[in-house]
Amino acid sequence: MGRSDLKTAPLIFGGNVFGWTVDEVQSFLLLDAFVAAGFDMIDTADMYSSWVPGNRGGESETIIGNWMASRGNRAAVQISSKVGMAEAAGRGGLSRARIVEGVEGSLRRLRTDRIDLYQSHIDDTVTPLDETLGAHEQLIRQGKVRYIGASNYSVERLKQSLDCSLRRHAPRYETLQPLYNLHDRSSFEGAVEDLCVAQDIGVTTYSSLASGFLSGKYRSLADVEGSPRAKALKTYCTPRGEHVLQVLDSVAGEYRASAAQIALAWVLARPAVTAAIVSATSVQQLHELIGSVAIRLDTAAMAKLNASGIQEQSP
């Protein structure tokens, strides 16, 4: 992962479902299955899952912390968490005070003394970069954080952050966590991707299946009604989205795989990508996603998928 000594398998479990679409009992089963399959990195954030009525944020970290404590396996897993996105009014930002307060809360909920990868969840253009990076440096020096990363940063701000770290002779963002999948490509491909390659920054994609749309389960607005992710899924129910699914279906048939497996295999085949963050709500679904790691798409399949993801279809 970047120039750090962190290493990860191609899939990272996304803990955004914990305390939302799965309860603690099911979360434990999913995490057990994930680790049993040979994977070891879990991604979360201090604000997961604050969007659920009655939640305050931190539910995901609490579940992960309880799981590690019950299994006694903290040394065998790697924890990636994030700070800076508001879980309540006035709680966002990357000021020194917010980061220091944030990490203490995360450590307490995770029931650990360190976070392997601590990420700035969303850019804060108000707080000086020196202050943000200085706070992260302090946490690394104190042993509370091993490495730092960024999420949802523009190419300009990521470059400014790297330059600031270089000028300060301080730790830099070793990873970037962008929105990236076969459908959502424009915010990463191009300048951001080129910078990550040039600066050897590890890339861990989130929404790798476009909120589940690329699983092929949702084909129309009627299909998404009742889904916890209905709001996000509705944006994909377009002629372009349908075209992407049609191409996924075609390639999946050639490989005797599911659409979700092909969509993840495509992400993992991208040169800049280190790992894809995936979420599941059942062990069966998780094993299906894990199957993507063994798929090697040939040049023809990659070309077909590459074309589908950028092609605009007429209504």
PDB file of C-alpha atoms in Angstrom, residues 101-289:
ATOM      1  CA  GLU A 101     -10.607  13.781  19.346  1.00  0.00           C
ATOM      2  CA  GLY A 102     -11.607  11.511  16.489  1.00  0.00           C
ATOM      3  CA  VAL A 103      -8.794   9.030  16.906  1.00  0.00           C
ATOM      4  CA  GLU A 104      -9.411   8.685  20.641  1.00  0.00           C
ATOM      5  CA  GLY A 105     -13.049   7.839  19.998  1.00  0.00           C
ATOM      6  CA  SER A 106     -12.142   5.357  17.274  1.00  0.00           C
ATOM      7  CA  LEU A 107      -9.508   3.640  19.423  1.00  0.00           C
ATOM      8  CA  ARG A 108     -11.978   3.331  22.272  1.00  0.00           C
ATOM      9  CA  ARG A 109     -14.714   1.837  20.100  1.00  0.00           C
ATOM     10  CA  LEU A 110     -12.305  -0.468  18.263  1.00  0.00           C
ATOM     11  CA  ARG A 111     -10.856  -1.560  21.622  1.00  0.00           C
ATOM     12  CA  THR A 112      -7.315  -1.275  20.330  1.00  0.00           C
ATOM     13  CA  ASP A 113      -4.258   0.906  20.873  1.00  0.00           C
ATOM     14  CA  ARG A 114      -3.515   1.576  17.202  1.00  0.00           C
ATOM     15  CA  ILE A 115      -5.113   2.020  13.801  1.00  0.00           C
ATOM     16  CA  ASP A 116      -3.115   0.615  10.886  1.00  0.00           C
ATOM     17  CA  LEU A 117      -4.383   3.088   8.283  1.00  0.00           C
ATOM     18  CA  TYR A 118      -6.057   6.335   9.359  1.00  0.00           C
ATOM     19  CA  GLN A 119      -7.621   8.308   6.530  1.00  0.00           C
ATOM     20  CA  SER A 120      -8.861  11.839   6.034  1.00  0.00           C
ATOM     21  CA  HIS A 121     -12.406  10.957   4.998  1.00  0.00           C
ATOM     22  CA  ILE A 122     -13.123  14.049   2.920  1.00  0.00           C
ATOM     23  CA  ASP A 123     -11.067  17.112   2.076  1.00  0.00           C
ATOM     24  CA  ASP A 124     -11.265  20.125   4.384  1.00  0.00           C
ATOM     25  CA  THR A 125     -10.378  23.253   2.406  1.00  0.00           C
ATOM     26  CA  VAL A 126     -10.755  25.531   5.437  1.00  0.00           C
ATOM     27  CA  THR A 127      -8.169  23.957   7.751  1.00  0.00           C
ATOM     28  CA  PRO A 128      -4.549  24.519   6.616  1.00  0.00           C
ATOM     29  CA  LEU A 129      -2.867  21.387   5.305  1.00  0.00           C
ATOM     30  CA  ASP A 130      -0.003  21.979   7.734  1.00  0.00           C
ATOM     31  CA  GLU A 131      -2.421  21.655  10.638  1.00  0.00           C
ATOM     32  CA  THR A 132      -4.095  18.515   9.291  1.00  0.00           C
ATOM     33  CA  LEU A 133      -0.860  16.747   8.406  1.00  0.00           C
ATOM     34  CA  GLY A 134       0.772  17.929  11.616  1.00  0.00           C
ATOM     35  CA  ALA A 135      -2.003  16.280  13.623  1.00  0.00           C
ATOM     36  CA  HIS A 136      -1.600  13.037  11.691  1.00  0.00           C
ATOM     37  CA  GLU A 137       2.166  13.180  12.246  1.00  0.00           C
ATOM     38  CA  GLN A 138       1.567  13.539  15.971  1.00  0.00           C
ATOM     39  CA  LEU A 139      -0.622  10.427  16.027  1.00  0.00           C
ATOM     40  CA  ILE A 140       2.010   8.417  14.157  1.00  0.00           C
ATOM     41  CA  ARG A 141       4.705   9.613  16.536  1.00  0.00           C
ATOM     42  CA  GLN A 142       2.535   8.578  19.490  1.00  0.00           C
ATOM     43  CA  GLY A 143       2.026   5.103  18.008  1.00  0.00           C
ATOM     44  CA  LYS A 144      -1.740   5.512  17.751  1.00  0.00           C
ATOM     45  CA  VAL A 145      -1.654   5.385  13.939  1.00  0.00           C
ATOM     46  CA  ARG A 146       0.742   3.502  11.684  1.00  0.00           C
ATOM     47  CA  TYR A 147       0.085   5.178   8.323  1.00  0.00           C
ATOM     48  CA  ILE A 148      -2.250   7.792   6.903  1.00  0.00           C
ATOM     49  CA  GLY A 149      -4.336   7.982   3.761  1.00  0.00           C
ATOM     50  CA  ALA A 150      -6.867  10.229   2.044  1.00  0.00           C
ATOM     51  CA  SER A 151     -10.325   9.730   0.603  1.00  0.00           C
ATOM     52  CA  ASN A 152     -12.359  11.832  -1.824  1.00  0.00           C
ATOM     53  CA  TYR A 153      -9.485  14.217  -2.641  1.00  0.00           C
ATOM     54  CA  SER A 154      -9.142  16.059  -5.941  1.00  0.00           C
ATOM     55  CA  VAL A 155      -5.872  15.777  -7.834  1.00  0.00           C
ATOM     56  CA  GLU A 156      -4.972  19.356  -6.917  1.00  0.00           C
ATOM     57  CA  ARG A 157      -5.526  18.865  -3.204  1.00  0.00           C
ATOM     58  CA  LEU A 158      -3.843  15.482  -3.115  1.00  0.00           C
ATOM     59  CA  LYS A 159      -0.784  16.950  -4.806  1.00  0.00           C
ATOM     60  CA  GLN A 160      -0.768  19.895  -2.403  1.00  0.00           C
ATOM     61  CA  SER A 161      -0.925  17.458   0.509  1.00  0.00           C
ATOM     62  CA  LEU A 162       1.999  15.433  -0.848  1.00  0.00           C
ATOM     63  CA  ASP A 163       4.002  18.620  -1.381  1.00  0.00           C
ATOM     64  CA  CYS A 164       3.211  19.756   2.159  1.00  0.00           C
ATOM     65  CA  SER A 165       4.428  16.455   3.619  1.00  0.00           C
ATOM     66  CA  LEU A 166       7.605  16.660   1.557  1.00  0.00           C
ATOM     67  CA  ARG A 167       8.266  20.223   2.710  1.00  0.00           C
ATOM     68  CA  ARG A 168       7.648  19.241   6.341  1.00  0.00           C
ATOM     69  CA  HIS A 169       9.734  16.044   6.064  1.00  0.00           C
ATOM     70  CA  ALA A 170       6.628  14.429   7.523  1.00  0.00           C
ATOM     71  CA  PRO A 171       4.538  11.317   6.833  1.00  0.00           C
ATOM     72  CA  ARG A 172       2.475  11.537   3.659  1.00  0.00           C
ATOM     73  CA  TYR A 173      -0.807  10.078   2.512  1.00  0.00           C
ATOM     74  CA  GLU A 174       0.185   6.581   1.376  1.00  0.00           C
ATOM     75  CA  THR A 175      -3.247   5.642   0.056  1.00  0.00           C
ATOM     76  CA  LEU A 176      -6.235   7.165  -1.682  1.00  0.00           C
ATOM     77  CA  GLN A 177      -9.755   5.813  -1.309  1.00  0.00           C
ATOM     78  CA  PRO A 178     -11.789   7.037  -4.294  1.00  0.00           C
ATOM     79  CA  LEU A 179     -15.254   6.274  -5.589  1.00  0.00           C
ATOM     80  CA  TYR A 180     -14.478   3.959  -8.501  1.00  0.00           C
ATOM     81  CA  ASN A 181     -16.281   1.225 -10.382  1.00  0.00           C
ATOM     82  CA  LEU A 182     -17.159   0.277 -13.935  1.00  0.00           C
ATOM     83  CA  HIS A 183     -19.937   2.865 -14.012  1.00  0.00           C
ATOM     84  CA  ASP A 184     -18.365   5.692 -11.964  1.00  0.00           C
ATOM     85  CA  ARG A 185     -15.005   6.401 -13.530  1.00  0.00           C
ATOM     86  CA  SER A 186     -14.582  10.070 -14.372  1.00  0.00           C
ATOM     87  CA  SER A 187     -13.563  11.333 -10.922  1.00  0.00           C
ATOM     88  CA  PHE A 188     -10.607   8.936 -10.705  1.00  0.00           C
ATOM     89  CA  GLU A 189      -9.393   8.072 -14.188  1.00  0.00           C
ATOM     90  CA  GLY A 190      -7.064  10.603 -15.716  1.00  0.00           C
ATOM     91  CA  ALA A 191      -5.237  13.097 -13.536  1.00  0.00           C
ATOM     92  CA  VAL A 192      -5.959  11.486 -10.135  1.00  0.00           C
ATOM     93  CA  GLU A 193      -5.037   8.031 -11.354  1.00  0.00           C
ATOM     94  CA  ASP A 194      -1.883   9.335 -13.038  1.00  0.00           C
ATOM     95  CA  LEU A 195      -0.766  11.065  -9.839  1.00  0.00           C
ATOM     96  CA  CYS A 196      -1.312   7.914  -7.781  1.00  0.00           C
ATOM     97  CA  VAL A 197       0.809   5.897 -10.213  1.00  0.00           C
ATOM     98  CA  ALA A 198       3.552   8.528 -10.425  1.00  0.00           C
ATOM     99  CA  GLN A 199       3.730   8.957  -6.634  1.00  0.00           C
ATOM    100  CA  ASP A 200       3.268   5.267  -5.797  1.00  0.00           C
ATOM    101  CA  ILE A 201       0.075   5.817  -3.826  1.00  0.00           C
ATOM    102  CA  GLY A 202      -1.994   2.755  -2.997  1.00  0.00           C
ATOM    103  CA  VAL A 203      -5.581   2.910  -4.267  1.00  0.00           C
ATOM    104  CA  THR A 204      -8.452   1.206  -2.436  1.00  0.00           C
ATOM    105  CA  THR A 205     -11.748   1.732  -4.244  1.00  0.00           C
ATOM    106  CA  TYR A 206     -15.054   2.234  -2.483  1.00  0.00           C
ATOM    107  CA  SER A 207     -18.519   1.612  -3.919  1.00  0.00           C
ATOM    108  CA  SER A 208     -16.716  -0.928  -6.090  1.00  0.00           C
ATOM    109  CA  LEU A 209     -20.087  -2.383  -7.154  1.00  0.00           C
ATOM    110  CA  ALA A 210     -21.888   0.980  -7.435  1.00  0.00           C
ATOM    111  CA  SER A 211     -23.987   0.460  -4.293  1.00  0.00           C
ATOM    112  CA  GLY A 212     -24.820  -3.048  -5.522  1.00  0.00           C
ATOM    113  CA  PHE A 213     -26.083  -1.956  -8.936  1.00  0.00           C
ATOM    114  CA  LEU A 214     -23.309  -3.831 -10.753  1.00  0.00           C
ATOM    115  CA  SER A 215     -24.443  -7.085  -9.162  1.00  0.00           C
ATOM    116  CA  GLY A 216     -27.199  -7.046 -11.767  1.00  0.00           C
ATOM    117  CA  LYS A 217     -29.874  -7.425  -9.104  1.00  0.00           C
ATOM    118  CA  TYR A 218     -31.390  -4.021  -9.815  1.00  0.00           C
ATOM    119  CA  ARG A 219     -32.631  -3.484 -13.373  1.00  0.00           C
ATOM    120  CA  SER A 220     -35.375  -0.908 -12.926  1.00  0.00           C
ATOM    121  CA  LEU A 221     -36.706   1.664 -10.505  1.00  0.00           C
ATOM    122  CA  ALA A 222     -39.217  -0.936  -9.347  1.00  0.00           C
ATOM    123  CA  ASP A 223     -36.354  -3.251  -8.383  1.00  0.00           C
ATOM    124  CA  VAL A 224     -34.743  -0.675  -6.095  1.00  0.00           C
ATOM    125  CA  GLU A 225     -37.876   0.210  -4.148  1.00  0.00           C
ATOM    126  CA  GLY A 226     -37.535  -1.006  -0.603  1.00  0.00           C
ATOM    127  CA  SER A 227     -33.744  -1.334  -0.780  1.00  0.00           C
ATOM    128  CA  PRO A 228     -31.792   0.491   1.963  1.00  0.00           C
ATOM    129  CA  ARG A 229     -29.656   1.902  -0.870  1.00  0.00           C
ATOM    130  CA  ALA A 230     -32.627   2.974  -2.993  1.00  0.00           C
ATOM    131  CA  LYS A 231     -31.580   6.632  -3.166  1.00  0.00           C
ATOM    132  CA  ALA A 232     -28.140   5.796  -4.560  1.00  0.00           C
ATOM    133  CA  LEU A 233     -29.380   3.018  -6.817  1.00  0.00           C
ATOM    134  CA  LYS A 234     -31.939   5.226  -8.569  1.00  0.00           C
ATOM    135  CA  THR A 235     -29.127   7.266 -10.131  1.00  0.00           C
ATOM    136  CA  TYR A 236     -27.899   4.160 -11.976  1.00  0.00           C
ATOM    137  CA  CYS A 237     -31.240   3.159 -13.494  1.00  0.00           C
ATOM    138  CA  THR A 238     -30.584   4.900 -16.809  1.00  0.00           C
ATOM    139  CA  PRO A 239     -29.997   3.749 -20.397  1.00  0.00           C
ATOM    140  CA  ARG A 240     -26.253   3.982 -19.764  1.00  0.00           C
ATOM    141  CA  GLY A 241     -26.546   1.907 -16.614  1.00  0.00           C
ATOM    142  CA  GLU A 242     -28.552  -0.728 -18.468  1.00  0.00           C
ATOM    143  CA  HIS A 243     -25.912  -0.867 -21.183  1.00  0.00           C
ATOM    144  CA  VAL A 244     -23.177  -1.475 -18.605  1.00  0.00           C
ATOM    145  CA  LEU A 245     -25.216  -4.336 -17.137  1.00  0.00           C
ATOM    146  CA  GLN A 246     -25.763  -5.849 -20.581  1.00  0.00           C
ATOM    147  CA  VAL A 247     -22.023  -5.918 -21.250  1.00  0.00           C
ATOM    148  CA  LEU A 248     -21.377  -7.324 -17.770  1.00  0.00           C
ATOM    149  CA  ASP A 249     -23.896 -10.073 -18.463  1.00  0.00           C
ATOM    150  CA  SER A 250     -22.161 -10.893 -21.739  1.00  0.00           C
ATOM    151  CA  VAL A 251     -18.692 -11.144 -20.213  1.00  0.00           C
ATOM    152  CA  ALA A 252     -20.035 -13.008 -17.171  1.00  0.00           C
ATOM    153  CA  GLY A 253     -21.493 -15.608 -19.500  1.00  0.00           C
ATOM    154  CA  GLU A 254     -18.137 -16.081 -21.190  1.00  0.00           C
ATOM    155  CA  TYR A 255     -16.407 -16.622 -17.854  1.00  0.00           C
ATOM    156  CA  ARG A 256     -19.237 -18.541 -16.180  1.00  0.00           C
ATOM    157  CA  ALA A 257     -19.174 -15.958 -13.435  1.00  0.00           C
ATOM    158  CA  SER A 258     -21.646 -13.530 -11.905  1.00  0.00           C
ATOM    159  CA  ALA A 259     -21.935  -9.888 -12.936  1.00  0.00           C
ATOM    160  CA  ALA A 260     -20.603  -8.825  -9.530  1.00  0.00           C
ATOM    161  CA  GLN A 261     -17.533 -11.027  -9.913  1.00  0.00           C
ATOM    162  CA  ILE A 262     -16.745  -9.583 -13.337  1.00  0.00           C
ATOM    163  CA  ALA A 263     -17.277  -6.008 -12.142  1.00  0.00           C
ATOM    164  CA  LEU A 264     -14.811  -6.570  -9.285  1.00  0.00           C
ATOM    165  CA  ALA A 265     -12.346  -8.423 -11.504  1.00  0.00           C
ATOM    166  CA  TRP A 266     -12.367  -5.388 -13.803  1.00  0.00           C
ATOM    167  CA  VAL A 267     -11.579  -3.021 -10.911  1.00  0.00           C
ATOM    168  CA  LEU A 268      -8.772  -5.277  -9.678  1.00  0.00           C
ATOM    169  CA  ALA A 269      -7.280  -5.480 -13.177  1.00  0.00           C
ATOM    170  CA  ARG A 270      -6.825  -1.715 -13.345  1.00  0.00           C
ATOM    171  CA  PRO A 271      -3.074  -0.990 -12.962  1.00  0.00           C
ATOM    172  CA  ALA A 272      -3.476   1.736 -10.342  1.00  0.00           C
ATOM    173  CA  VAL A 273      -5.767  -0.238  -8.038  1.00  0.00           C
ATOM    174  CA  THR A 274      -4.317  -1.955  -4.973  1.00  0.00           C
ATOM    175  CA  ALA A 275      -7.555  -3.431  -3.610  1.00  0.00           C
ATOM    176  CA  ALA A 276     -11.315  -3.095  -3.842  1.00  0.00           C
ATOM    177  CA  ILE A 277     -13.463  -2.467  -0.786  1.00  0.00           C
ATOM    178  CA  VAL A 278     -16.496  -4.766  -0.790  1.00  0.00           C
ATOM    179  CA  SER A 279     -19.469  -5.200   1.510  1.00  0.00           C
ATOM    180  CA  ALA A 280     -21.797  -8.140   1.929  1.00  0.00           C
ATOM    181  CA  THR A 281     -24.844  -8.868   4.031  1.00  0.00           C
ATOM    182  CA  SER A 282     -24.701 -12.666   3.875  1.00  0.00           C
ATOM    183  CA  VAL A 283     -21.894 -15.215   3.950  1.00  0.00           C
ATOM    184  CA  GLN A 284     -23.111 -16.615   0.634  1.00  0.00           C
ATOM    185  CA  GLN A 285     -22.860 -13.195  -0.983  1.00  0.00           C
ATOM    186  CA  LEU A 286     -19.409 -12.702   0.514  1.00  0.00           C
ATOM    187  CA  HIS A 287     -18.117 -15.962  -0.953  1.00  0.00           C
ATOM    188  CA  GLU A 288     -19.462 -14.909  -4.350  1.00  0.00           C
ATOM    189  CA  LEU A 289     -17.494 -11.650  -4.171  1.00  0.00           C
TER     190      LEU A 289
END
